[in-house]
């Protein structure tokens, strides 16, 4: 009746001992049933029923005992499946600093929750618990460079241990070692002489290097040696009296320092005394120290070289050391200020043949010609000019220069401004415009103030005193510190002495160098006239002793300034240079031997700094009536970047450079119109309803009853092994 019976129980997690006990009990019931059946059949024909019953009970007990013993031994055997924890990790031996912040160690066991974890890093305890996937994450971001040791002991509920020991090294990136090379490690010299050690320091990052030397203990390098950006160095002791050893130590390193040591030996020999002057009669070629024994032939004092020593004379002799009264002067020179004088001083007038000049900025030969005419009337001279120079030039960024129609009127006899005392300061003086025309050259070319469109010192920018900020209007001066501006107006910001420069055969304006005009042995010529009528000479003039000297500015940059702030970056220091606050001086000139106030071009100040204001800064003389500031002659197009331009406003009439045509927008917003009729609202609503129905149907399909019945599933780290 029990042949097809089964022991049925809900499959929930049981311990192995409990599972084994239930299985054993189930088998026991089956055995009892079967044994009774066997005993009954075996003994039913026995004549002694008591004896058969005893045998039946014995057989049943024997079978039950064997099953129970087997079950007990099975239980001991099955419990041995609980193994020691498993530790797995792939820790690299070498780790580049900063490349790995954590180490990962995987743990595996039948009962993860009962594990006891002991971990040390470099001997210090680390408290880290495994995450949901059984992984230990160890933070190594805060440990430094070097060798490190990680040890882990994991113990399970049965006291079984597993251990992991790992060593790893954290290191810096590789960098080349420090290398130092000296030209000579052994130097032989005469006692009292000096010597030089030349060498080169080699390392990928010389900014991390220190170079020191010592003449005693090589472990003490307190004296530093300078070296160039290329690593070159040169140094040596002077007046060496005895043998000595110099140790030079170089230490460099971005991550880790490395060093190189060079030792230089100085071997001192005794000097050979004698006459060391090769011009002497008893010159000793082997002598290393002059003993004062040199002998010479007796010669009389050199005779003086006589000649004309006046630089303004026609026959000036620069080799003469004694004036012999032979100086000759041109008695036919025109009187200063006369019509003939103006015709001789001004260039490109109707009596002269104007040269054809080229704008180097263009691709073709331009054949420009300068033209100038003048009229003297009522104590004034009026000059009309096309504004083109008499030399090849560069328009640069303002290309291209074009002929103008300019007129300048200045007094023949300038009158001092009584309110202006430029020897003290520019207070009370009429200031020259910082931009636009402040004077004109003898060719009729405009001379501008020092500032450019963005408001900086254009000359200081050209000479590299500062760099323009990104987005500023670009400024570039060409040869002779001139260029073209809006409207094709060519003008100078400095120099202009190339007006009187004439190159040798084969030379171009690119061969011009303003130093050739700064080192003249004679007084410079007039290069232009200020609007108050006073003349502007070149770089050289006469001092009080009649010697030719370079004239220098008395302006200097203020502390921390570089010229990018324009005229406001400079201050007048009385007596710093030879010129006053207006960049002028009262002294004799070839045109006014009795002395006259005049200006000079300058490229340097008295300390060798930049020679602001380059032409003039203020007017020492009175301006013609109706021109109290020089603004009337200022180029109306000169305010680009200051009074007009991108982001400011349109240019004045005739200046060009207006905004390009086409569409524009404000604030960067763009409106995009419908390319067809707007969408139908009813169609939109129908589409939304269809999407909702599809979504509902797909949700029911994805979450049906079979899916919802999985809620009683239990997930564990390891499945419990099923008994056989």
XYZ file of C-alpha atoms in Angstrom:
724
model
C 0.000 0.000 0.000
C 3.061 2.370 0.360
C 4.716 1.396 -2.875
C 3.955 4.705 -4.631
C 4.089 6.972 -1.597
C 6.553 9.944 -1.366
C 7.742 12.304 1.350
C 6.712 15.734 0.111
C 8.005 19.128 1.575
C 8.191 22.660 0.336
C 11.698 23.397 -0.986
C 13.038 25.993 1.377
C 16.682 26.300 2.533
C 17.566 23.671 5.207
C 20.792 22.831 6.970
C 22.535 19.708 5.721
C 22.083 17.871 9.067
C 18.310 18.539 9.121
C 17.939 17.467 5.520
C 19.867 14.253 6.240
C 17.745 13.543 9.332
C 14.479 13.819 7.375
C 15.805 11.582 4.610
C 16.980 8.990 7.149
C 13.610 9.001 8.920
C 11.846 8.509 5.611
C 14.065 5.530 4.761
C 13.492 4.113 8.245
C 9.736 4.034 7.716
C 10.147 2.218 4.429
C 12.550 -0.301 5.983
C 10.199 -1.030 8.899
C 7.354 -1.623 6.529
C 9.365 -3.880 4.216
C 10.970 -5.824 7.086
C 7.620 -6.649 8.651
C 6.385 -7.878 5.324
C 9.447 -10.127 4.862
C 9.302 -11.488 8.384
C 5.630 -12.218 8.079
C 6.058 -14.193 4.855
C 9.087 -15.972 6.187
C 7.522 -17.095 9.447
C 3.956 -17.718 8.437
C 4.547 -21.453 7.984
C 6.568 -21.783 11.214
C 5.153 -24.023 13.786
C 6.569 -21.917 16.604
C 5.001 -18.475 16.233
C 6.996 -17.001 19.149
C 10.255 -18.055 17.605
C 9.231 -16.492 14.271
C 8.313 -13.237 15.959
C 11.715 -13.051 17.603
C 13.486 -13.605 14.328
C 11.366 -10.976 12.689
C 12.230 -8.399 15.315
C 15.965 -9.256 15.077
C 16.010 -8.784 11.331
C 14.182 -5.477 11.617
C 16.581 -4.191 14.270
C 19.566 -5.259 12.184
C 18.307 -3.417 9.138
C 17.363 -0.285 11.102
C 20.743 -0.153 12.843
C 22.683 -0.487 9.613
C 20.693 2.326 8.045
C 21.174 4.640 11.049
C 24.940 3.977 11.183
C 25.212 4.661 7.463
C 23.227 7.853 7.902
C 25.448 9.080 10.707
C 28.613 8.454 8.688
C 26.995 10.106 5.666
C 26.328 13.202 7.720
C 29.987 13.482 8.755
C 31.068 13.058 5.184
C 28.644 15.661 3.824
C 29.545 18.332 6.372
C 33.126 18.336 4.971
C 31.931 20.287 1.849
C 32.249 23.641 3.756
C 35.722 24.633 2.461
C 38.071 27.435 3.551
C 37.438 30.905 2.051
C 38.887 31.666 -1.377
C 40.954 34.891 -1.888
C 41.696 36.042 -5.420
C 43.495 39.210 -6.576
C 45.649 40.481 -9.405
C 47.839 43.119 -7.758
C 50.526 44.445 -10.148
C 54.111 44.447 -8.976
C 54.805 47.969 -10.292
C 52.344 50.857 -10.221
C 52.961 54.303 -11.775
C 52.164 56.986 -9.226
C 48.684 58.377 -9.772
C 47.670 55.652 -12.248
C 45.837 53.379 -9.765
C 43.904 54.551 -6.706
C 42.479 51.232 -5.439
C 43.275 47.513 -5.247
C 40.522 44.899 -5.610
C 40.536 41.536 -3.769
C 37.736 39.013 -4.417
C 36.454 36.758 -1.584
C 34.343 33.600 -1.981
C 32.826 31.364 0.732
C 29.685 29.297 1.487
C 28.678 31.796 4.157
C 30.004 35.266 3.320
C 28.280 36.938 6.256
C 30.255 34.916 8.814
C 33.700 35.818 7.474
C 36.199 37.555 9.753
C 38.652 39.729 7.787
C 41.985 40.976 9.123
C 43.920 43.261 6.763
C 47.125 45.297 7.148
C 48.831 47.691 4.710
C 52.456 48.340 5.575
C 51.704 46.979 9.064
C 48.775 49.330 9.668
C 45.341 47.816 10.185
C 42.834 48.454 7.399
C 39.101 48.129 8.060
C 37.447 47.220 4.764
C 34.339 45.071 4.234
C 33.438 43.283 0.994
C 30.784 44.816 -1.188
C 27.676 43.055 -2.496
C 29.753 41.066 -4.989
C 32.301 39.956 -2.401
C 35.035 42.394 -3.483
C 37.329 44.211 -1.056
C 38.331 47.663 -2.372
C 41.542 48.967 -0.773
C 42.355 52.690 -1.168
C 46.040 53.290 -2.027
C 45.659 56.871 -3.289
C 47.201 58.346 -0.149
C 50.297 56.174 0.149
C 53.499 57.473 -1.315
C 56.174 56.251 -3.659
C 58.064 53.121 -2.553
C 57.588 49.443 -1.706
C 54.394 48.448 0.096
C 53.099 45.203 1.688
C 49.462 44.073 1.861
C 48.438 41.141 4.092
C 44.939 39.606 4.450
C 43.686 36.807 6.753
C 40.104 35.585 6.189
C 38.477 33.128 8.680
C 35.105 31.409 8.151
C 32.551 30.132 10.728
C 34.375 26.783 11.075
C 37.655 28.542 11.882
C 39.183 27.807 8.498
C 41.744 30.465 7.372
C 42.949 31.724 4.034
C 45.840 34.167 3.688
C 47.101 36.579 1.035
C 50.423 38.433 1.114
C 51.363 40.789 -1.711
C 54.144 43.318 -2.244
C 53.976 46.096 -4.821
C 56.034 49.152 -5.746
C 54.669 52.638 -6.532
C 57.133 54.604 -8.652
C 57.500 57.909 -10.505
C 57.664 58.125 -14.317
C 61.066 57.546 -15.805
C 63.139 60.646 -16.548
C 66.620 60.988 -17.992
C 69.394 61.418 -15.439
C 71.303 64.643 -14.908
C 74.363 64.988 -17.134
C 77.051 67.674 -16.882
C 79.935 68.139 -19.310
C 82.935 70.452 -18.802
C 85.404 71.389 -21.528
C 88.499 70.557 -19.506
C 88.955 68.738 -16.216
C 92.615 69.748 -15.869
C 93.774 73.321 -16.417
C 97.410 74.412 -16.339
C 98.063 78.108 -15.719
C 100.716 80.495 -14.488
C 100.624 81.651 -10.899
C 98.481 84.757 -10.539
C 96.529 84.136 -13.727
C 92.799 83.568 -14.021
C 91.034 80.611 -15.583
C 87.575 79.833 -16.880
C 85.548 76.642 -16.611
C 83.083 76.179 -19.465
C 80.428 73.505 -19.327
C 76.956 72.388 -20.264
C 74.169 71.032 -18.081
C 71.834 68.504 -19.744
C 68.398 67.534 -18.414
C 64.865 67.423 -19.887
C 63.685 70.100 -17.434
C 66.466 72.580 -16.665
C 64.031 74.574 -14.542
C 64.394 71.927 -11.827
C 68.193 72.101 -11.778
C 70.582 73.528 -9.210
C 74.249 74.027 -10.004
C 76.783 74.624 -7.256
C 80.522 74.586 -6.742
C 82.933 74.120 -3.885
C 86.689 74.372 -3.477
C 86.814 72.274 -0.293
C 84.465 69.599 1.029
C 82.593 68.115 -1.931
C 79.618 67.535 0.356
C 79.098 71.271 0.796
C 77.956 73.207 -2.269
C 76.801 76.532 -0.902
C 77.972 78.635 -3.847
C 75.564 78.628 -6.778
C 76.539 78.866 -10.426
C 74.254 80.549 -12.967
C 73.482 78.818 -16.249
C 71.616 79.800 -19.414
C 68.276 78.520 -20.682
C 70.266 76.090 -22.820
C 72.226 74.830 -19.800
C 75.525 76.544 -20.668
C 77.651 77.935 -17.854
C 80.997 79.681 -17.634
C 82.885 80.503 -14.454
C 86.343 80.518 -13.024
C 88.471 81.854 -10.184
C 90.813 84.783 -10.683
C 94.436 85.321 -9.615
C 95.095 81.707 -8.726
C 98.220 81.409 -6.583
C 98.342 77.673 -5.844
C 97.032 74.339 -7.012
C 93.379 73.905 -6.302
C 90.439 71.618 -6.967
C 86.973 72.804 -7.890
C 84.028 70.432 -7.545
C 80.847 71.237 -9.472
C 77.612 69.445 -8.591
C 74.461 69.501 -10.722
C 71.167 68.266 -9.271
C 67.970 68.035 -11.331
C 64.707 66.166 -11.164
C 61.030 66.606 -11.849
C 60.024 63.542 -9.817
C 63.209 62.285 -8.243
C 66.529 64.091 -8.021
C 69.575 62.836 -9.868
C 73.036 64.349 -9.681
C 76.260 64.554 -11.630
C 79.625 65.664 -10.269
C 82.554 67.088 -12.208
C 85.945 67.806 -10.633
C 88.326 70.319 -12.240
C 91.993 70.454 -11.221
C 94.032 73.670 -11.496
C 97.776 73.094 -11.753
C 99.718 76.291 -11.132
C 103.186 76.845 -12.639
C 105.698 79.561 -11.883
C 105.654 82.585 -14.240
C 108.473 83.406 -16.651
C 109.395 87.043 -16.167
C 110.490 89.261 -19.010
C 109.266 91.857 -21.494
C 105.831 90.919 -22.784
C 105.351 93.884 -25.160
C 105.757 92.675 -28.720
C 106.564 96.239 -29.832
C 109.581 96.440 -27.526
C 113.100 95.790 -28.694
C 113.636 93.058 -26.096
C 110.291 91.303 -26.351
C 110.452 87.804 -24.815
C 108.043 85.420 -26.474
C 108.348 82.974 -23.551
C 107.670 85.574 -20.887
C 104.384 85.159 -19.023
C 104.843 88.077 -16.614
C 106.098 91.511 -17.553
C 108.964 92.610 -15.321
C 109.177 96.172 -16.621
C 112.350 95.575 -18.592
C 110.984 96.465 -22.029
C 113.230 98.741 -24.115
C 112.141 100.943 -26.997
C 113.791 103.142 -29.579
C 113.696 106.779 -28.558
C 111.145 108.632 -30.717
C 109.904 112.229 -30.383
C 106.316 112.965 -29.363
C 103.946 112.420 -32.307
C 103.338 115.647 -34.146
C 99.758 116.953 -34.087
C 97.597 116.625 -37.162
C 96.542 120.061 -38.216
C 93.429 120.895 -40.153
C 89.918 122.291 -39.847
C 88.232 121.010 -36.703
C 84.895 122.863 -37.119
C 82.271 120.324 -38.105
C 80.098 122.992 -39.745
C 82.866 124.023 -42.151
C 82.940 122.821 -45.711
C 86.445 121.374 -45.261
C 86.000 119.798 -41.799
C 88.773 117.221 -41.147
C 87.737 114.587 -38.612
C 91.346 113.338 -38.280
C 92.716 116.763 -37.340
C 93.867 117.158 -33.738
C 94.814 120.831 -33.998
C 92.912 123.572 -35.829
C 95.099 125.454 -38.278
C 92.565 128.137 -39.181
C 91.910 126.710 -42.613
C 88.168 126.197 -42.186
C 86.125 127.324 -45.159
C 82.453 128.154 -45.185
C 79.983 128.471 -48.003
C 79.440 132.219 -48.292
C 76.738 131.628 -50.874
C 74.444 129.736 -48.475
C 70.967 131.248 -48.524
C 69.799 133.246 -45.543
C 67.825 131.164 -43.068
C 64.096 131.732 -43.552
C 64.436 133.120 -47.054
C 62.598 131.755 -50.063
C 65.800 130.103 -51.291
C 66.370 128.532 -47.851
C 62.888 127.044 -47.769
C 63.318 125.754 -51.309
C 66.570 124.066 -50.271
C 65.218 122.710 -46.959
C 61.932 121.340 -48.246
C 62.127 118.233 -50.419
C 59.910 117.290 -53.361
C 59.084 120.906 -54.295
C 58.640 122.010 -57.872
C 62.363 122.753 -58.363
C 63.388 119.160 -57.578
C 62.933 115.920 -59.449
C 60.838 113.619 -57.285
C 62.026 109.997 -57.186
C 59.668 107.112 -57.942
C 59.196 105.077 -54.774
C 57.608 101.713 -54.048
C 55.254 100.457 -51.354
C 56.840 97.159 -50.258
C 53.470 95.951 -48.953
C 51.976 95.659 -52.442
C 52.860 93.026 -55.020
C 53.615 95.362 -57.903
C 55.835 98.396 -58.503
C 53.801 101.424 -57.407
C 55.928 104.308 -58.763
C 54.645 106.796 -56.190
C 56.036 110.338 -56.354
C 56.085 112.942 -53.622
C 54.954 116.480 -54.522
C 55.109 119.650 -52.455
C 54.622 123.368 -53.034
C 54.681 126.363 -50.712
C 53.625 129.994 -50.533
C 55.078 132.653 -48.199
C 52.632 135.383 -47.213
C 51.894 137.613 -44.189
C 54.645 136.122 -42.043
C 53.497 132.568 -42.633
C 54.409 129.763 -44.973
C 51.670 127.541 -46.362
C 52.731 124.130 -47.627
C 50.586 121.972 -49.897
C 51.540 118.295 -50.258
C 50.319 114.941 -51.502
C 51.657 113.321 -48.312
C 53.830 110.682 -50.008
C 57.448 110.042 -48.908
C 60.628 110.360 -50.956
C 61.791 106.824 -50.108
C 60.495 103.287 -50.469
C 58.169 102.439 -47.596
C 55.761 99.920 -46.096
C 52.061 100.599 -45.657
C 51.796 97.400 -43.506
C 48.320 96.574 -42.173
C 46.805 99.879 -43.354
C 47.646 99.162 -46.961
C 47.650 100.953 -49.108
C 49.082 104.486 -49.091
C 47.550 106.956 -51.507
C 48.101 110.574 -52.517
C 46.455 113.122 -50.213
C 45.649 116.805 -50.484
C 47.028 118.320 -47.265
C 47.852 121.910 -46.365
C 49.921 123.177 -43.413
C 50.395 126.816 -42.376
C 53.097 127.742 -39.848
C 54.743 131.052 -38.854
C 58.049 131.969 -40.492
C 59.263 133.294 -37.160
C 57.910 131.199 -34.281
C 56.858 133.021 -31.099
C 57.529 131.479 -27.677
C 54.430 130.614 -25.638
C 54.828 132.721 -22.485
C 52.695 130.267 -20.478
C 54.970 127.362 -21.359
C 58.266 126.650 -19.576
C 59.237 123.208 -20.932
C 62.593 123.141 -19.145
C 60.626 122.625 -15.913
C 57.525 120.731 -17.060
C 54.806 120.692 -19.689
C 52.377 122.515 -17.378
C 50.944 125.547 -19.177
C 52.042 124.264 -22.562
C 49.703 123.269 -25.358
C 50.075 119.497 -25.605
C 50.600 117.870 -28.961
C 47.790 115.481 -29.955
C 48.448 111.942 -28.802
C 47.022 110.741 -32.127
C 46.877 112.403 -35.496
C 49.110 115.080 -36.987
C 51.488 116.933 -34.648
C 54.014 118.041 -37.303
C 55.021 117.406 -40.897
C 58.226 116.200 -42.524
C 60.255 118.238 -45.006
C 58.708 115.995 -47.683
C 55.173 116.920 -46.572
C 54.513 113.517 -44.947
C 52.428 113.752 -41.773
C 54.105 113.171 -38.401
C 51.743 111.611 -35.857
C 51.670 111.488 -32.089
C 53.037 108.432 -30.268
C 49.787 106.565 -29.603
C 48.093 104.061 -31.888
C 44.404 103.263 -32.313
C 44.081 100.954 -29.269
C 45.696 103.629 -27.074
C 49.180 102.169 -26.629
C 52.579 103.540 -27.559
C 52.980 102.404 -31.174
C 56.780 102.742 -31.076
C 57.146 100.856 -27.778
C 55.001 98.092 -29.275
C 57.174 97.953 -32.399
C 60.347 97.785 -30.276
C 58.946 94.851 -28.259
C 58.342 96.641 -24.953
C 54.932 94.950 -24.664
C 52.543 92.722 -26.583
C 49.037 93.518 -27.715
C 46.136 91.804 -26.001
C 44.043 89.317 -27.940
C 41.269 90.992 -29.888
C 42.915 94.423 -30.037
C 43.313 96.263 -33.324
C 46.669 95.109 -34.696
C 49.394 97.731 -35.208
C 52.592 97.311 -37.227
C 55.164 99.954 -38.154
C 57.212 99.573 -41.305
C 60.671 100.811 -42.250
C 61.569 104.179 -40.774
C 58.777 103.685 -38.182
C 56.080 104.719 -40.638
C 52.934 103.109 -42.010
C 49.579 103.922 -43.606
C 46.398 104.584 -41.699
C 42.726 104.910 -42.603
C 42.175 106.776 -45.839
C 45.630 105.785 -47.124
C 47.414 108.486 -45.052
C 51.086 107.586 -44.772
C 52.732 108.977 -41.614
C 55.655 108.558 -39.201
C 55.423 107.711 -35.492
C 59.199 108.068 -34.936
C 62.559 108.468 -36.698
C 61.810 109.911 -40.221
C 65.588 110.393 -40.651
C 65.504 108.025 -43.624
C 64.389 111.090 -45.574
C 68.097 112.002 -45.758
C 69.453 108.433 -46.070
C 70.831 107.286 -49.387
C 71.811 103.635 -49.648
C 74.776 102.287 -51.501
C 74.322 100.582 -54.838
C 72.236 97.447 -54.413
C 70.873 98.467 -51.007
C 67.157 98.908 -50.293
C 65.223 100.556 -47.495
C 65.460 97.256 -45.628
C 69.180 98.064 -45.262
C 68.381 101.346 -43.528
C 69.360 101.411 -39.866
C 68.523 104.324 -37.607
C 71.849 103.776 -35.799
C 73.558 105.185 -38.890
C 71.752 108.479 -38.219
C 72.373 108.383 -34.443
C 76.150 108.179 -34.907
C 76.649 111.022 -37.358
C 79.852 112.976 -36.928
C 78.027 116.177 -37.863
C 74.935 118.003 -36.679
C 71.839 116.340 -38.129
C 69.672 118.034 -40.724
C 66.089 119.241 -40.372
C 63.596 116.393 -40.839
C 60.386 118.364 -40.264
C 58.531 121.258 -38.643
C 56.162 121.327 -35.694
C 52.853 123.147 -36.071
C 54.200 126.035 -33.952
C 56.855 126.687 -36.641
C 59.922 125.404 -34.765
C 62.115 122.999 -36.721
C 62.658 119.329 -35.865
C 66.222 118.080 -36.316
C 67.446 114.490 -36.393
C 69.197 112.583 -33.627
C 72.459 114.545 -33.321
C 73.180 118.103 -32.219
C 75.852 120.270 -30.580
C 76.513 120.505 -26.878
C 77.812 123.639 -25.131
C 81.371 122.826 -26.228
C 80.362 122.488 -29.870
C 80.805 118.706 -29.835
C 78.444 116.444 -31.768
C 76.321 114.374 -29.380
C 73.146 112.328 -29.610
C 70.131 114.188 -28.272
C 68.136 112.184 -25.723
C 64.671 112.358 -24.196
C 64.026 113.230 -20.541
C 60.973 110.957 -20.262
C 60.982 107.544 -18.647
C 58.459 104.789 -18.063
C 56.709 104.893 -14.726
C 57.304 102.011 -12.332
C 55.529 98.903 -13.606
C 54.527 100.510 -16.928
C 55.494 99.163 -20.345
C 54.004 101.666 -22.804
C 50.728 99.814 -23.366
C 48.957 102.668 -21.577
C 50.252 105.228 -24.066
C 51.315 108.691 -22.928
C 50.047 108.015 -19.393
C 52.814 105.427 -18.893
C 55.560 108.086 -19.022
C 56.833 110.793 -16.685
C 59.152 113.754 -17.275
C 62.389 113.771 -15.260
C 64.127 117.129 -15.567
C 67.750 116.661 -16.623
C 67.414 112.951 -17.400
C 68.329 113.625 -21.027
C 69.496 116.589 -23.078
C 65.989 117.734 -24.081
C 63.130 119.393 -22.182
C 59.499 118.416 -21.572
C 58.503 119.279 -25.163
C 61.518 117.324 -26.492
C 63.282 120.532 -27.507
C 66.343 122.609 -26.623
C 67.757 126.087 -27.191
C 71.185 125.800 -28.792
C 73.198 126.597 -31.875
C 72.376 124.799 -35.113
C 73.893 124.974 -38.591
C 70.878 127.043 -39.720
C 70.834 129.332 -36.662
C 74.461 129.746 -35.499
C 73.330 132.344 -32.969
C 71.091 129.777 -31.311
C 67.401 128.955 -31.616
C 64.789 126.802 -29.922
C 64.197 123.582 -31.848
C 63.113 119.964 -31.403
C 64.930 116.687 -32.063
C 63.892 113.175 -32.968
C 64.764 110.727 -30.172
C 64.909 106.967 -29.870
C 66.508 106.780 -26.411
C 66.327 108.705 -23.169
C 69.274 109.766 -21.019
C 69.406 106.371 -19.282
C 69.314 104.361 -22.496
C 65.592 103.624 -22.222
C 63.012 104.137 -24.944
C 63.012 107.714 -26.292
C 59.366 108.778 -25.878
C 57.914 111.139 -27.263
C 60.108 110.506 -30.362
C 59.247 113.888 -31.987
C 57.479 116.357 -29.677
C 55.190 116.151 -26.648
C 54.058 119.769 -26.413
C 54.420 123.070 -28.279
C 56.926 125.562 -26.883
C 55.741 128.133 -29.423
C 52.369 129.695 -30.063
C 50.193 127.885 -32.543
C 48.718 129.794 -35.486
C 45.471 131.612 -34.750
C 42.492 129.253 -34.522
C 44.677 126.236 -33.698
C 45.170 126.127 -29.938
C 45.612 122.396 -29.670
C 46.654 121.157 -33.049
C 43.338 119.297 -33.314
C 42.323 121.127 -36.505
C 45.104 119.376 -38.369
C 44.499 116.046 -36.727
C 43.635 113.310 -39.186
C 39.858 112.714 -38.801
C 40.461 109.037 -39.579
C 43.085 108.547 -36.848
C 40.601 107.577 -34.146
C 40.097 103.979 -35.300
C 39.669 101.801 -32.231
C 39.161 104.870 -30.013
C 36.332 106.983 -31.484
C 35.135 104.653 -34.218
C 35.494 101.050 -35.266
C 33.986 97.645 -34.372
C 31.823 97.925 -31.265
C 32.198 101.753 -31.147
C 30.556 103.334 -34.162
C 30.821 104.039 -37.884
C 33.876 105.813 -39.336
C 33.877 109.504 -40.312
C 32.916 110.288 -43.882
C 35.611 109.368 -46.346
C 37.526 107.071 -43.966
C 36.081 103.788 -45.186
C 36.133 100.677 -43.044
C 32.383 100.717 -42.355
C 30.508 97.574 -41.383
C 29.961 95.085 -44.175
C 26.562 94.701 -45.740
C 24.185 91.855 -45.115
C 22.149 90.639 -42.197
C 23.128 91.036 -38.574
C 21.711 89.907 -35.242
C 21.785 91.118 -31.651
C 22.492 88.965 -28.642
C 23.231 85.948 -30.803
C 19.542 84.928 -30.987
C 18.261 83.383 -34.226
C 14.526 82.970 -35.060
C 13.748 79.985 -37.304
C 10.316 80.307 -39.041
C 8.027 77.359 -39.940
C 8.863 76.134 -43.417
C 5.197 75.023 -43.864
C 1.814 75.275 -42.105
C 1.897 74.647 -38.333
C 1.075 71.060 -37.212
C -2.596 69.888 -36.828
C -3.631 69.746 -33.104
C -6.135 66.879 -33.617
C -3.474 64.718 -35.224
C -1.206 65.275 -32.229
C -3.942 64.175 -29.738
C -4.701 60.977 -31.708
C -0.994 60.124 -31.819
C -0.681 60.533 -28.033
C -3.689 58.204 -27.371
C -2.250 55.520 -29.661
C 1.087 55.668 -27.846
C -0.724 55.256 -24.463
C -2.584 52.110 -25.686
C 0.646 50.580 -27.025
C 2.425 51.335 -23.741
C -0.403 49.679 -21.659
C -0.396 46.550 -23.799
C 3.395 46.185 -23.731
C 3.423 46.622 -19.919
C 0.907 43.847 -19.356
C 2.856 41.551 -21.653
C 6.126 42.238 -19.847
C 4.663 41.860 -16.325
C 2.239 38.942 -16.638
C 1.281 36.488 -13.909
C 4.223 34.226 -14.570
C 6.599 37.109 -13.994
C 4.870 38.308 -10.851
C 5.025 34.819 -9.253
C 8.799 35.017 -8.929
C 8.626 37.053 -5.721
C 9.295 34.058 -3.439
C 12.686 33.320 -5.050
C 15.689 33.734 -2.685
C 19.179 34.529 -4.046
C 22.268 33.554 -2.068
C 26.038 33.748 -2.570
C 26.197 29.928 -3.124
C 23.492 27.330 -3.687
C 23.199 24.735 -0.875
C 24.357 21.345 -2.278
C 21.395 18.905 -2.668
C 21.622 15.545 -0.945
C 21.518 12.413 -3.044
